[in-house]
Amino acid sequence: MLRCAPLFLLAAACASAAAVTGDAVYRRDPWTLHDPGFPVEVDVAPSHDELWAVEHAEPLEAGADGVLRVSSSVLDVTVVLPDGVDTDDALVTMSLFEPSSSGEGDGTATTPSFEMSVDSQLQYVRQYRVELDPSTAGERFVLRVYVEASASRQNGTEAEEGGARLRAFYVRWVDLSPSEPRFLVCEQQQEAVHDASDATDGDEEEEEEDEEARVAVHPPANMPPGLCRRYTMDGRVPVRKWYFDDQTDADRSYGEEYSLEIIETLVEDARKHMVGYSATDAFLHEALKKYPLAGKHVLVVGSRGLPWIESLCLSQEAASCTTVARNRLIYDHPKLQTFTTAEFEDANAGRGSGKRFDVVFAVTTLASEGLGRTGDLLDPDADLKAMRELRDLSTPLCAEGKKEIMETTTVFLSVPVGPDTLVWNAQRHYGPLRLPLLLQDWELLDSFGFQKSDFTAPFTVNHLPLFVLQPSSSCAQEPTDSNESEGHAEL
């Protein structure tokens, strides 16, 4: 007789399995149902996260809700078939179900309602890489893995010897959200990584100092222990896990081309003061009323692909808009120009040799600098270095013997503000420790949405105010060997 798992989330799978395979269905664990002789093993874990595997090695405690809590937008789904199964014709179907508005969907309802958001049938391989939509953070969904294969076991049952189709279901709630913040003892982190890696031949400590070793095929799932003190400001900044892999292909292209028609639609939305494209939209609209862009040459630093900031510039009748991003962008619009970071650095090699910009936008992207998220080099101070580069770009050289000085560039900066937190590898949250460092050598002209009470909010709370900045000096001397900073913005 068919026996369903006590967790209600398997109820639908039980019914489906009964309809397809009859009553002879077995349960391998609380989340897996299978035909007799087909005990498929399915394991789901954050991608390339050895520490997570160690921390979650303990069996499920009695009374636990069984929800798989992951702080990663990329999962590794491992499917292990039993011996005697023909892997060549095995198929794996992965489906994601989201609680619909008509159902409770909170894990307590007897008959919740779901809507399928993803359904993909794949040829069998041992491990699959599943990329999730991070916009669903804080929400639960159901992951279903359905496996079907032909038996090829000799001296087995008649059905097995005849190559019968065997089936298995894995169904489980997944909670996709950042982990709770915790203060790290960096020495303990070093020990934990050594325990997890287990067979690294002791080379990691040497590699930590190797700049090239800080670039990986996939962004590191965990902060390198050798950089722990610098990333956490000597342990004063707590760490949360929220993992992304925004690397692109060998051509460093985001892969999506934005046509003239799409961009013009975005421009029209910008003219209507639409919000929802970014978390700082309302502040941007408010700031641009006070600091219009008409006739100005604009530089946008960093991008996640969608040309929303660029569309705001076009809606304001900016003379031109240039975007610099780590990866290649494809914007089909006569007033938009794009560069990769490497191309822009080549074009602007030498102090004062590059094009001058009236306005620079650095909205939301700077907070992830140096965390490896986009394939960038791991560097605990990359955000501070980026601000120094912006200052150099924004400050004209003093013209010797001339009183007339070029107008200083205005910078619109938006970073997550709240209690100081490192959210690995998504971004930093800037509080009373790091925000003053970020803004040193800048004059704060204005701010939109910023208030000091944000610093004392819970660690899980932050928002994106907008700062309007100019370099604290009206012009810059030729570069010297000194890197000391003297001024800072008053918050």
Short mmCIF file of C-alpha atoms in Angstrom, two decimals:
data_model
loop_
_atom_site.label_atom_id
_atom_site.label_comp_id
_atom_site.label_asym_id
_atom_site.label_seq_id
_atom_site.Cartn_x
_atom_site.Cartn_y
_atom_site.Cartn_z
CA MET A 1 0.00 0.00 0.00
CA LEU A 2 1.25 3.51 -0.83
CA ARG A 3 2.73 5.29 2.17
CA CYS A 4 3.24 9.06 2.01
CA ALA A 5 5.86 11.01 3.96
CA PRO A 6 4.56 12.71 7.12
CA LEU A 7 5.63 16.08 5.67
CA PHE A 8 2.62 17.38 3.80
CA LEU A 9 4.77 18.65 0.93
CA LEU A 10 4.98 15.09 -0.43
CA ALA A 11 1.20 14.66 -0.58
CA ALA A 12 0.91 15.72 -4.21
CA ALA A 13 3.89 13.60 -5.21
CA CYS A 14 2.38 10.57 -3.47
CA ALA A 15 -0.79 10.91 -5.50
CA SER A 16 1.16 11.33 -8.74
CA ALA A 17 3.40 8.37 -7.97
CA ALA A 18 0.40 6.17 -7.22
CA ALA A 19 -1.24 7.10 -10.50
CA VAL A 20 1.90 6.35 -12.51
CA THR A 21 3.48 3.41 -10.74
CA GLY A 22 0.72 1.78 -8.73
CA ASP A 23 0.70 1.18 -5.00
CA ALA A 24 4.19 -0.34 -4.72
CA VAL A 25 6.02 2.88 -3.98
CA TYR A 26 8.75 3.18 -1.36
CA ARG A 27 10.23 6.07 0.54
CA ARG A 28 14.02 6.46 0.72
CA ASP A 29 13.91 9.51 3.00
CA PRO A 30 11.31 12.14 3.95
CA TRP A 31 11.58 13.71 0.48
CA THR A 32 12.09 10.80 -1.93
CA LEU A 33 9.58 8.27 -3.25
CA HIS A 34 10.66 5.52 -5.64
CA ASP A 35 9.65 2.31 -7.40
CA PRO A 36 10.86 -0.99 -5.91
CA GLY A 37 14.50 -1.56 -6.73
CA PHE A 38 15.03 2.08 -7.77
CA PRO A 39 16.34 3.89 -4.65
CA VAL A 40 17.54 7.04 -6.38
CA GLU A 41 19.60 9.33 -4.18
CA VAL A 42 19.03 13.09 -4.67
CA ASP A 43 21.13 15.66 -2.87
CA VAL A 44 20.56 19.43 -3.07
CA ALA A 45 23.11 21.92 -1.77
CA PRO A 46 24.45 25.43 -2.44
CA SER A 47 26.89 25.30 -5.34
CA HIS A 48 30.56 24.68 -4.50
CA ASP A 49 30.00 25.31 -0.78
CA GLU A 50 32.13 22.87 1.20
CA LEU A 51 31.45 24.57 4.53
CA TRP A 52 27.70 24.25 4.05
CA ALA A 53 28.07 20.49 3.50
CA VAL A 54 29.97 20.16 6.78
CA GLU A 55 27.55 22.33 8.76
CA HIS A 56 24.51 20.41 7.47
CA ALA A 57 25.92 16.90 7.77
CA GLU A 58 23.85 16.08 10.86
CA PRO A 59 20.60 14.11 10.30
CA LEU A 60 17.32 15.96 10.52
CA GLU A 61 16.19 16.39 14.10
CA ALA A 62 12.81 15.06 15.21
CA GLY A 63 10.12 17.68 14.85
CA ALA A 64 12.10 19.78 12.35
CA ASP A 65 10.09 21.21 9.46
CA GLY A 66 12.39 19.71 6.83
CA VAL A 67 12.68 22.93 4.83
CA LEU A 68 15.96 23.20 2.93
CA ARG A 69 17.33 26.64 3.81
CA VAL A 70 19.92 27.89 1.35
CA SER A 71 21.67 31.23 1.04
CA SER A 72 22.69 30.83 -2.56
CA SER A 73 21.09 31.67 -5.89
CA VAL A 74 22.93 28.69 -7.43
CA LEU A 75 22.27 25.08 -6.39
CA ASP A 76 24.05 21.82 -7.16
CA VAL A 77 21.52 19.01 -7.60
CA THR A 78 23.20 15.59 -7.51
CA VAL A 79 21.28 12.55 -8.77
CA VAL A 80 22.78 9.10 -8.10
CA LEU A 81 21.15 6.12 -9.83
CA PRO A 82 21.39 2.61 -8.37
CA ASP A 83 23.50 -0.06 -10.03
CA GLY A 84 21.97 -1.95 -12.91
CA VAL A 85 20.16 1.03 -14.43
CA ASP A 86 20.67 2.15 -18.01
CA THR A 87 21.98 5.70 -17.62
CA ASP A 88 22.00 6.38 -21.37
CA ASP A 89 18.23 6.73 -21.61
CA ALA A 90 17.61 8.06 -18.09
CA LEU A 91 15.76 11.38 -17.94
CA VAL A 92 15.59 13.92 -15.13
CA THR A 93 12.82 16.54 -14.95
CA MET A 94 13.32 19.46 -12.62
CA SER A 95 10.36 21.62 -11.68
CA LEU A 96 9.90 24.60 -9.42
CA PHE A 97 6.51 25.33 -7.85
CA GLU A 98 5.63 28.61 -6.18
CA PRO A 99 2.73 28.97 -3.72
CA SER A 100 -0.09 30.68 -5.57
CA SER A 101 -2.02 33.63 -4.22
CA SER A 102 -5.08 31.44 -3.80
CA GLY A 103 -3.34 29.03 -1.43
CA GLU A 104 -1.76 29.43 1.94
CA GLY A 105 1.67 28.30 0.76
CA ASP A 106 3.24 28.82 4.20
CA GLY A 107 3.92 25.23 5.09
CA THR A 108 0.90 24.93 7.40
CA ALA A 109 -2.01 24.45 4.99
CA THR A 110 -3.44 20.98 4.42
CA THR A 111 -4.06 21.49 0.69
CA PRO A 112 -1.89 24.38 -0.53
CA SER A 113 -2.14 25.63 -4.09
CA PHE A 114 0.91 25.93 -6.35
CA GLU A 115 1.87 27.39 -9.71
CA MET A 116 4.66 25.82 -11.78
CA SER A 117 7.35 28.38 -12.68
CA VAL A 118 10.01 26.09 -14.18
CA ASP A 119 9.73 22.66 -15.80
CA SER A 120 12.78 21.27 -17.65
CA GLN A 121 13.46 17.73 -18.86
CA LEU A 122 17.16 16.89 -19.10
CA GLN A 123 19.36 13.99 -20.13
CA TYR A 124 20.83 12.27 -17.10
CA VAL A 125 24.12 13.45 -15.68
CA ARG A 126 25.28 13.01 -12.12
CA GLN A 127 25.14 16.69 -11.17
CA TYR A 128 23.12 19.69 -12.38
CA ARG A 129 23.74 23.35 -11.77
CA VAL A 130 20.46 25.17 -11.08
CA GLU A 131 20.34 28.97 -11.13
CA LEU A 132 17.48 30.49 -9.15
CA ASP A 133 15.82 33.87 -9.36
CA PRO A 134 17.18 35.95 -6.45
CA SER A 135 14.16 38.27 -6.68
CA THR A 136 12.27 35.53 -4.83
CA ALA A 137 14.52 35.97 -1.78
CA GLY A 138 12.68 35.45 1.46
CA GLU A 139 10.07 33.24 -0.19
CA ARG A 140 9.63 29.49 -0.17
CA PHE A 141 9.13 27.32 -3.22
CA VAL A 142 8.98 23.60 -3.91
CA LEU A 143 11.70 21.81 -5.87
CA ARG A 144 10.65 18.57 -7.56
CA VAL A 145 13.14 16.22 -9.19
CA TYR A 146 11.50 13.43 -11.22
CA VAL A 147 13.78 10.63 -12.43
CA GLU A 148 12.84 7.98 -15.00
CA ALA A 149 15.11 5.21 -16.29
CA SER A 150 15.04 1.67 -17.72
CA ALA A 151 16.04 -1.28 -15.60
CA SER A 152 18.70 -3.56 -17.05
CA ARG A 153 19.33 -5.81 -14.07
CA GLN A 154 20.10 -9.47 -14.81
CA ASN A 155 18.63 -12.26 -12.64
CA GLY A 156 16.12 -9.81 -11.25
CA THR A 157 12.35 -9.67 -11.48
CA GLU A 158 10.65 -10.18 -14.79
CA ALA A 159 10.00 -6.45 -15.08
CA GLU A 160 13.63 -5.61 -14.29
CA GLU A 161 15.00 -8.06 -16.82
CA GLY A 162 12.59 -6.71 -19.41
CA GLY A 163 13.86 -3.15 -19.10
CA ALA A 164 10.82 -1.73 -17.31
CA ARG A 165 10.61 2.01 -16.76
CA LEU A 166 11.35 2.92 -13.17
CA ARG A 167 10.48 6.23 -11.52
CA ALA A 168 11.44 8.28 -8.48
CA PHE A 169 10.28 11.61 -7.04
CA TYR A 170 12.19 14.04 -4.85
CA VAL A 171 10.03 16.88 -3.51
CA ARG A 172 11.10 19.44 -0.91
CA TRP A 173 10.41 22.95 0.29
CA VAL A 174 13.32 25.34 -0.33
CA ASP A 175 13.73 28.62 1.53
CA LEU A 176 15.92 30.97 -0.53
CA SER A 177 17.17 33.81 1.67
CA PRO A 178 20.33 35.32 3.17
CA SER A 179 21.63 33.64 6.30
CA GLU A 180 21.48 35.26 9.71
CA PRO A 181 24.44 37.55 10.51
CA ARG A 182 27.21 36.28 12.75
CA PHE A 183 30.51 37.64 13.97
CA LEU A 184 33.39 35.43 12.90
CA VAL A 185 36.52 34.44 14.75
CA CYS A 186 38.89 34.38 11.80
CA GLU A 187 41.18 31.75 13.30
CA GLN A 188 38.22 29.38 13.61
CA GLN A 189 37.30 30.05 9.99
CA GLN A 190 40.77 28.91 8.96
CA GLU A 191 40.31 25.65 10.85
CA ALA A 192 36.83 25.07 9.43
CA VAL A 193 38.02 25.46 5.85
CA HIS A 194 40.88 23.03 6.44
CA ASP A 195 38.42 20.50 7.88
CA ALA A 196 36.08 20.93 4.93
CA SER A 197 38.68 20.76 2.17
CA ASP A 198 40.24 17.68 3.78
CA ALA A 199 42.72 17.06 0.96
CA THR A 200 44.25 20.28 -0.28
CA ASP A 201 47.88 19.22 0.34
CA GLY A 202 48.31 22.28 2.54
CA ASP A 203 48.67 24.64 -0.41
CA GLU A 204 45.84 27.03 0.45
CA GLU A 205 47.84 29.29 2.77
CA GLU A 206 50.40 29.93 0.06
CA GLU A 207 47.72 30.51 -2.57
CA GLU A 208 45.99 33.15 -0.45
CA GLU A 209 48.84 35.53 -1.13
CA ASP A 210 48.87 34.72 -4.84
CA GLU A 211 46.85 37.40 -6.66
CA GLU A 212 46.03 35.08 -9.57
CA ALA A 213 44.67 32.46 -7.17
CA ARG A 214 41.94 34.86 -6.11
CA VAL A 215 40.17 34.42 -9.46
CA ALA A 216 38.23 31.15 -9.73
CA VAL A 217 36.11 29.34 -12.30
CA HIS A 218 33.16 30.09 -10.03
CA PRO A 219 33.15 32.81 -7.37
CA PRO A 220 34.20 31.36 -4.00
CA ALA A 221 31.17 30.29 -1.97
CA ASN A 222 32.95 31.23 1.23
CA MET A 223 35.24 34.07 2.21
CA PRO A 224 38.89 32.93 2.07
CA PRO A 225 40.06 32.58 5.70
CA GLY A 226 43.32 34.36 4.91
CA LEU A 227 41.32 37.50 4.04
CA CYS A 228 38.86 37.23 6.92
CA ARG A 229 40.38 39.98 9.08
CA ARG A 230 40.46 42.49 6.24
CA TYR A 231 36.95 41.74 5.00
CA THR A 232 35.47 41.93 8.51
CA MET A 233 37.56 44.94 9.61
CA ASP A 234 39.29 42.89 12.32
CA GLY A 235 36.13 41.05 13.27
CA ARG A 236 34.00 44.16 13.84
CA VAL A 237 31.71 43.49 10.85
CA PRO A 238 29.37 40.47 10.94
CA VAL A 239 28.97 38.19 7.94
CA ARG A 240 25.86 36.85 6.19
CA LYS A 241 25.76 34.35 3.32
CA TRP A 242 23.96 35.30 0.08
CA TYR A 243 25.77 33.83 -2.91
CA PHE A 244 25.66 34.89 -6.58
CA ASP A 245 27.55 33.87 -9.69
CA ASP A 246 27.28 36.75 -12.17
CA GLN A 247 30.23 35.68 -14.29
CA THR A 248 29.64 35.47 -18.00
CA ASP A 249 31.05 33.53 -20.93
CA ALA A 250 34.53 33.80 -22.43
CA ASP A 251 33.45 36.85 -24.43
CA ARG A 252 32.48 38.57 -21.15
CA SER A 253 29.05 39.29 -22.61
CA TYR A 254 25.80 39.34 -20.63
CA GLY A 255 24.27 37.66 -23.64
CA GLU A 256 21.15 39.81 -23.88
CA GLU A 257 20.94 42.54 -26.50
CA TYR A 258 18.73 45.53 -25.78
CA SER A 259 17.19 46.86 -28.96
CA LEU A 260 16.33 50.47 -29.74
CA GLU A 261 12.65 49.67 -29.19
CA ILE A 262 13.23 48.18 -25.72
CA ILE A 263 15.42 51.09 -24.65
CA GLU A 264 12.87 53.64 -25.90
CA THR A 265 10.22 51.85 -23.81
CA LEU A 266 12.47 52.19 -20.77
CA VAL A 267 13.04 55.88 -21.57
CA GLU A 268 9.29 56.43 -21.71
CA ASP A 269 8.92 54.72 -18.30
CA ALA A 270 11.65 57.01 -16.95
CA ARG A 271 9.77 60.08 -18.22
CA LYS A 272 6.71 58.87 -16.31
CA HIS A 273 8.84 58.57 -13.14
CA MET A 274 8.18 54.85 -12.97
CA VAL A 275 9.71 52.97 -10.04
CA GLY A 276 10.51 49.32 -9.57
CA TYR A 277 13.51 48.88 -11.86
CA SER A 278 15.90 49.51 -8.96
CA ALA A 279 15.48 49.96 -5.21
CA THR A 280 16.64 53.58 -5.41
CA ASP A 281 14.30 54.76 -8.21
CA ALA A 282 12.26 57.18 -6.09
CA PHE A 283 15.42 58.90 -4.82
CA LEU A 284 16.86 59.11 -8.35
CA HIS A 285 13.72 60.84 -9.69
CA GLU A 286 13.79 63.28 -6.78
CA ALA A 287 17.50 64.04 -7.18
CA LEU A 288 17.29 64.62 -10.94
CA LYS A 289 14.67 67.32 -10.42
CA LYS A 290 17.28 69.24 -8.42
CA TYR A 291 20.32 68.22 -10.48
CA PRO A 292 19.12 67.93 -14.11
CA LEU A 293 21.19 66.18 -16.75
CA ALA A 294 20.17 68.17 -19.84
CA GLY A 295 23.13 68.67 -22.16
CA LYS A 296 25.55 66.85 -19.87
CA HIS A 297 27.93 64.00 -20.67
CA VAL A 298 27.19 61.12 -18.30
CA LEU A 299 29.22 58.09 -17.22
CA VAL A 300 27.50 55.06 -15.67
CA VAL A 301 29.86 52.85 -13.64
CA GLY A 302 28.80 49.22 -13.33
CA SER A 303 25.75 47.42 -14.67
CA ARG A 304 23.70 44.26 -14.18
CA GLY A 305 22.66 44.38 -17.84
CA LEU A 306 19.38 46.33 -17.94
CA PRO A 307 19.97 49.91 -19.23
CA TRP A 308 17.71 51.60 -16.67
CA ILE A 309 20.10 54.30 -15.42
CA GLU A 310 20.99 55.00 -19.04
CA SER A 311 17.29 55.39 -19.86
CA LEU A 312 16.94 57.90 -17.03
CA CYS A 313 19.78 59.90 -18.59
CA LEU A 314 18.15 59.83 -22.03
CA SER A 315 14.81 60.90 -20.56
CA GLN A 316 16.62 63.90 -19.07
CA GLU A 317 18.04 64.86 -22.51
CA ALA A 318 21.65 64.13 -21.57
CA ALA A 319 24.09 64.89 -24.37
CA SER A 320 25.63 61.40 -24.16
CA CYS A 321 25.73 58.40 -21.87
CA THR A 322 28.69 56.01 -21.55
CA THR A 323 28.52 52.81 -19.52
CA VAL A 324 31.53 50.93 -18.15
CA ALA A 325 30.97 47.40 -16.86
CA ARG A 326 33.15 44.41 -16.12
CA ASN A 327 31.30 42.41 -18.76
CA ARG A 328 30.28 43.39 -22.28
CA LEU A 329 26.95 45.15 -22.82
CA ILE A 330 24.95 45.40 -26.04
CA TYR A 331 22.80 48.55 -26.19
CA ASP A 332 21.44 49.44 -29.62
CA HIS A 333 20.94 53.19 -29.22
CA PRO A 334 22.79 56.06 -30.93
CA LYS A 335 23.29 58.02 -27.67
CA LEU A 336 24.57 55.06 -25.64
CA GLN A 337 28.16 53.87 -25.67
CA THR A 338 29.51 50.88 -23.74
CA PHE A 339 32.97 49.74 -22.68
CA THR A 340 34.29 46.83 -20.68
CA THR A 341 36.44 47.90 -17.75
CA ALA A 342 39.59 46.87 -19.61
CA GLU A 343 38.60 48.83 -22.73
CA PHE A 344 37.82 51.95 -20.70
CA GLU A 345 41.12 51.77 -18.83
CA ASP A 346 43.00 51.49 -22.13
CA ALA A 347 41.11 54.47 -23.58
CA ASN A 348 41.82 56.59 -20.49
CA ALA A 349 45.40 55.55 -19.79
CA GLY A 350 47.36 58.50 -18.41
CA ARG A 351 46.07 61.19 -16.07
CA GLY A 352 43.84 63.69 -17.83
CA SER A 353 44.03 61.96 -21.22
CA GLY A 354 40.49 60.57 -21.22
CA LYS A 355 37.14 62.11 -21.97
CA ARG A 356 35.71 64.43 -19.33
CA PHE A 357 32.29 63.62 -17.87
CA ASP A 358 29.95 66.09 -16.20
CA VAL A 359 28.11 63.46 -14.16
CA VAL A 360 28.94 59.95 -12.93
CA PHE A 361 26.40 57.40 -11.69
CA ALA A 362 27.57 54.57 -9.40
CA VAL A 363 24.28 53.01 -8.36
CA THR A 364 24.15 49.72 -6.37
CA THR A 365 27.09 48.03 -8.14
CA LEU A 366 30.03 49.39 -6.15
CA ALA A 367 29.03 47.52 -2.97
CA SER A 368 29.95 44.16 -4.55
CA GLU A 369 33.42 45.20 -5.75
CA GLY A 370 36.12 42.78 -4.69
CA LEU A 371 33.76 39.97 -3.63
CA GLY A 372 34.26 37.89 -6.80
CA ARG A 373 30.58 37.97 -7.74
CA THR A 374 31.20 39.03 -11.35
CA GLY A 375 34.52 37.23 -11.71
CA ASP A 376 36.48 40.13 -10.26
CA LEU A 377 39.61 39.72 -8.20
CA LEU A 378 39.00 39.14 -4.49
CA ASP A 379 40.02 42.31 -2.67
CA PRO A 380 38.68 43.46 0.73
CA ASP A 381 39.34 47.11 -0.17
CA ALA A 382 38.17 47.10 -3.79
CA ASP A 383 35.20 49.35 -3.00
CA LEU A 384 37.46 51.97 -1.39
CA LYS A 385 39.87 51.76 -4.31
CA ALA A 386 36.98 52.20 -6.76
CA MET A 387 35.97 55.40 -4.96
CA ARG A 388 39.52 56.71 -5.24
CA GLU A 389 39.45 55.97 -8.97
CA LEU A 390 36.15 57.84 -9.24
CA ARG A 391 37.68 60.78 -7.39
CA ASP A 392 40.60 60.86 -9.84
CA LEU A 393 38.19 60.68 -12.76
CA SER A 394 36.00 63.45 -11.30
CA THR A 395 38.72 65.92 -10.35
CA PRO A 396 40.33 67.96 -13.13
CA LEU A 397 44.06 68.59 -13.01
CA CYS A 398 45.09 72.03 -11.80
CA ALA A 399 46.26 74.06 -14.77
CA GLU A 400 49.61 75.59 -13.84
CA GLY A 401 49.67 79.37 -14.27
CA LYS A 402 45.94 79.54 -15.01
CA LYS A 403 43.21 80.70 -12.68
CA GLU A 404 40.43 79.13 -14.71
CA ILE A 405 39.64 75.61 -13.53
CA MET A 406 37.41 73.03 -15.24
CA GLU A 407 34.10 72.31 -13.57
CA THR A 408 34.23 69.39 -11.15
CA THR A 409 32.22 66.27 -11.95
CA THR A 410 29.15 65.45 -9.84
CA VAL A 411 28.80 61.85 -8.66
CA PHE A 412 25.53 60.13 -7.79
CA LEU A 413 26.35 57.23 -5.46
CA SER A 414 23.98 54.62 -4.06
CA VAL A 415 25.07 51.80 -1.74
CA PRO A 416 23.13 49.71 0.79
CA VAL A 417 23.09 51.55 4.14
CA GLY A 418 22.42 49.94 7.50
CA PRO A 419 24.51 48.34 10.24
CA ASP A 420 27.93 47.40 8.85
CA THR A 421 27.60 43.92 7.38
CA LEU A 422 29.44 41.81 4.81
CA VAL A 423 26.89 39.81 2.79
CA TRP A 424 29.08 37.24 1.02
CA ASN A 425 29.31 37.47 -1.93
CA ALA A 426 26.36 39.71 -2.80
CA GLN A 427 27.40 43.07 -1.37
CA ARG A 428 28.49 45.12 1.62
CA HIS A 429 26.11 47.08 3.83
CA TYR A 430 27.62 50.39 4.88
CA GLY A 431 27.28 51.63 8.42
CA PRO A 432 29.19 53.92 10.81
CA LEU A 433 32.44 51.96 10.31
CA ARG A 434 32.78 51.72 6.54
CA LEU A 435 30.60 54.47 5.08
CA PRO A 436 32.90 57.29 6.30
CA LEU A 437 35.85 55.45 4.72
CA LEU A 438 33.94 55.18 1.45
CA LEU A 439 33.16 58.89 1.40
CA GLN A 440 36.48 60.28 2.59
CA ASP A 441 37.93 62.94 0.28
CA TRP A 442 34.43 63.72 -0.99
CA GLU A 443 32.18 66.68 -0.33
CA LEU A 444 28.60 65.62 0.39
CA LEU A 445 26.42 68.04 -1.59
CA ASP A 446 23.13 66.33 -0.89
CA SER A 447 21.48 63.06 0.08
CA PHE A 448 18.10 61.51 -0.62
CA GLY A 449 16.67 58.90 1.72
CA PHE A 450 19.62 58.83 4.11
CA GLN A 451 19.18 59.03 7.87
CA LYS A 452 21.60 58.14 10.65
CA SER A 453 18.99 55.97 12.36
CA ASP A 454 19.64 53.42 9.58
CA PHE A 455 22.89 52.60 11.36
CA THR A 456 21.05 51.22 14.39
CA ALA A 457 18.47 49.18 12.48
CA PRO A 458 18.52 45.36 12.76
CA PHE A 459 21.38 43.70 10.87
CA THR A 460 18.89 42.24 8.39
CA VAL A 461 17.56 45.69 7.41
CA ASN A 462 19.11 48.06 4.89
CA HIS A 463 17.98 50.38 2.13
CA LEU A 464 19.50 52.31 -0.77
CA PRO A 465 19.73 56.07 -0.24
CA LEU A 466 21.33 58.32 -2.84
CA PHE A 467 24.34 60.54 -2.17
CA VAL A 468 25.33 63.49 -4.36
CA LEU A 469 29.08 64.04 -4.17
CA GLN A 470 31.94 66.12 -5.50
CA PRO A 471 35.67 65.74 -4.80
CA SER A 472 36.66 67.76 -1.74
CA SER A 473 39.26 69.70 -3.78
CA SER A 474 38.36 71.74 -6.88
CA CYS A 475 41.33 70.40 -8.82
CA ALA A 476 44.00 67.76 -8.37
CA GLN A 477 47.77 67.98 -8.40
CA GLU A 478 49.77 65.52 -10.45
CA PRO A 479 49.86 62.11 -8.74
CA THR A 480 52.44 61.62 -5.99
CA ASP A 481 53.65 58.59 -4.09
CA SER A 482 51.49 59.51 -1.10
CA ASN A 483 48.21 57.65 -0.74
CA GLU A 484 47.15 59.30 2.51
CA SER A 485 43.67 60.77 2.64
CA GLU A 486 42.97 63.95 4.55
CA GLY A 487 39.34 64.94 4.08
CA HIS A 488 36.04 63.14 4.45
CA ALA A 489 32.37 63.84 4.02
CA GLU A 490 30.40 64.80 7.09
CA LEU A 491 27.42 62.48 7.50
#
